C-alpha positions as a printed NumPy array, in Angstrom:
array([[ 11.183,  16.99 ,   5.805],
       [  9.113,  14.542,   3.946],
       [  6.33 ,  12.605,   6.22 ],
       [  4.508,   9.15 ,   5.141],
       [  1.898,   7.827,   7.478],
       [  0.619,   4.463,   7.086],
       [ -2.863,   4.374,   9.014],
       [ -5.865,   2.311,   9.132],
       [ -4.663,  -1.411,  10.308],
       [ -6.835,  -3.436,  12.778],
       [ -8.2  ,  -6.346,  13.916],
       [-11.074,  -7.803,  12.032],
       [-12.5  , -11.274,  11.348],
       [-11.536, -13.068,   8.388],
       [-13.975, -12.231,   5.443],
       [-14.263,  -8.497,   6.708],
       [-12.719,  -5.421,   5.543],
       [-10.364,  -2.601,   5.918],
       [ -9.27 ,  -0.073,   4.449],
       [ -5.867,   2.121,   4.673],
       [ -4.662,   5.141,   4.494],
       [ -1.118,   6.744,   3.689],
       [ -0.985,  10.321,   4.088],
       [  2.014,  12.455,   2.859],
       [  2.673,  15.796,   3.729],
       [  6.407,  17.383,   2.876],
       [  5.901,  16.57 ,  -0.874],
       [  3.198,  16.907,  -3.07 ],
       [  2.508,  13.09 ,  -4.959],
       [  1.243,  14.345,  -8.237],
       [  4.391,  13.026,  -9.52 ],
       [  4.954,  10.357,  -8.11 ],
       [  4.021,   6.879,  -8.166],
       [  3.104,   5.081,  -5.005],
       [  2.642,   1.51 ,  -3.74 ],
       [  1.75 ,  -1.171,  -1.124],
       [  3.352,  -3.439,   0.426],
       [  3.334,  -6.023,   3.286],
       [  6.093,  -7.78 ,   5.044],
       [  6.501,  -9.488,   7.779],
       [  9.643,  -9.751,  10.576],
       [ 12.274, -11.668,   8.992],
       [ 10.346, -12.229,   5.445],
       [ 10.341, -10.973,   2.432],
       [  8.874,  -8.239,   0.861],
       [  5.119,  -8.614,  -0.607],
       [  4.914,  -6.163,  -2.825],
       [  0.727,  -5.54 ,  -3.304],
       [  0.268,  -3.108,  -6.259],
       [  0.664,   0.313,  -7.919],
       [ -0.794,   3.53 ,  -8.714],
       [  0.674,   6.381, -10.7  ],
       [ -0.275,   9.951, -10.613],
       [ -3.421,   9.56 , -13.409],
       [ -4.706,   6.769, -11.409],
       [ -3.522,   3.627, -14.298],
       [ -2.812,   0.997, -11.585],
       [ -0.254,  -1.941, -12.017],
       [ -1.665,  -5.713, -12.256],
       [ -2.506,  -6.391,  -8.09 ],
       [ -0.358,  -9.433,  -7.063],
       [ -1.711, -12.616,  -7.715],
       [ -2.257, -12.763,  -3.977],
       [ -5.037, -10.605,  -3.139],
       [ -6.307, -10.123,  -7.088],
       [ -9.601, -10.055,  -7.094],
       [ -9.88 ,  -8.261,  -3.149],
       [ -7.806,  -5.502,  -2.976],
       [ -8.126,  -2.022,  -4.44 ],
       [ -5.977,   0.417,  -4.819],
       [ -6.656,   4.243,  -5.569],
       [ -5.339,   8.09 ,  -4.936],
       [ -7.079,  11.588,  -4.115],
       [ -3.869,  13.752,  -5.571],
       [ -6.165,  16.901,  -3.428],
       [ -5.838,  14.989,   0.144],
       [ -2.366,  13.837,  -1.203],
       [ -3.091,  10.634,   0.015],
       [ -3.276,   6.888,  -1.417],
       [ -5.583,   4.168,  -0.046],
       [ -5.224,   0.427,   0.206],
       [ -9.018,  -0.903,   0.059],
       [ -9.051,  -4.155,   1.194],
       [-11.685,  -7.181,   1.112],
       [-12.448, -11.011,   1.922],
       [ -9.705, -10.121,   4.341],
       [ -7.716, -14.224,   4.921],
       [ -5.976, -15.156,   8.453],
       [ -2.914, -14.96 ,   5.566],
       [ -3.598, -11.534,   5.103],
       [ -1.925, -11.001,   8.357],
       [  0.912,  -8.691,   7.967],
       [  2.656,  -5.313,   8.455],
       [  1.527,  -2.859,   5.966],
       [  3.512,  -0.206,   3.995],
       [  3.268,   2.971,   1.681],
       [  5.994,   2.953,  -0.995],
       [  6.506,   6.266,  -2.671],
       [  8.402,   5.994,  -5.884],
       [ 11.416,   8.543,  -7.011],
       [  8.76 ,   8.625, -10.166],
       [  5.62 ,   8.55 , -11.948],
       [  5.598,   4.986, -13.014],
       [  4.414,   1.775, -12.072],
       [  6.992,  -1.42 , -12.508],
       [  4.896,  -4.391, -11.829],
       [  3.368,  -3.907,  -7.824],
       [  5.952,  -1.183,  -7.046],
       [  7.331,   2.394,  -8.156],
       [  9.422,   2.48 , -10.866],
       [ 13.065,   3.67 , -10.054],
       [ 13.143,   3.238,  -6.624],
       [ 11.39 ,   3.56 ,  -3.12 ],
       [ 12.296,   7.564,  -2.296],
       [ 10.347,   7.456,   0.823],
       [  7.745,   4.86 ,   2.895],
       [  6.624,   5.434,   6.292],
       [  6.875,   3.038,   9.886],
       [  3.441,   1.197,   8.568],
       [  0.316,   0.147,  10.16 ],
       [ -0.834,  -3.497,  11.564],
       [ -3.486,  -5.808,   9.83 ],
       [ -4.162,  -8.526,  11.855],
       [ -6.458, -11.259,  10.587],
       [ -8.458, -13.773,  12.666],
       [ -9.666, -17.001,  12.229]])
């Protein structure tokens, strides 16, 4: 059984930093592009970033460019999202998206998202 677990979300003040982790069990990430997206209740999802198994990174969403960095450690089967200079409008639930292929299309895995977790809550106070 494949399990995707996002962690690292917290309450942080504006200008602060957090590192989110996406750890996957039951599936090797070596053959999968992995992305991060955020989605609030009743709102459209916003794709943030995507990284291929070899570490190639698609262009970041404009809203986070220059502040967020996606990375991965295939040996640990984990993908990270480093978030710096956080703003109150970054407040959201953040999800890890495991793609069905090795490709990224813009800020999301290509073809389709095969797996995702329950999300981790990020709250940025003003």
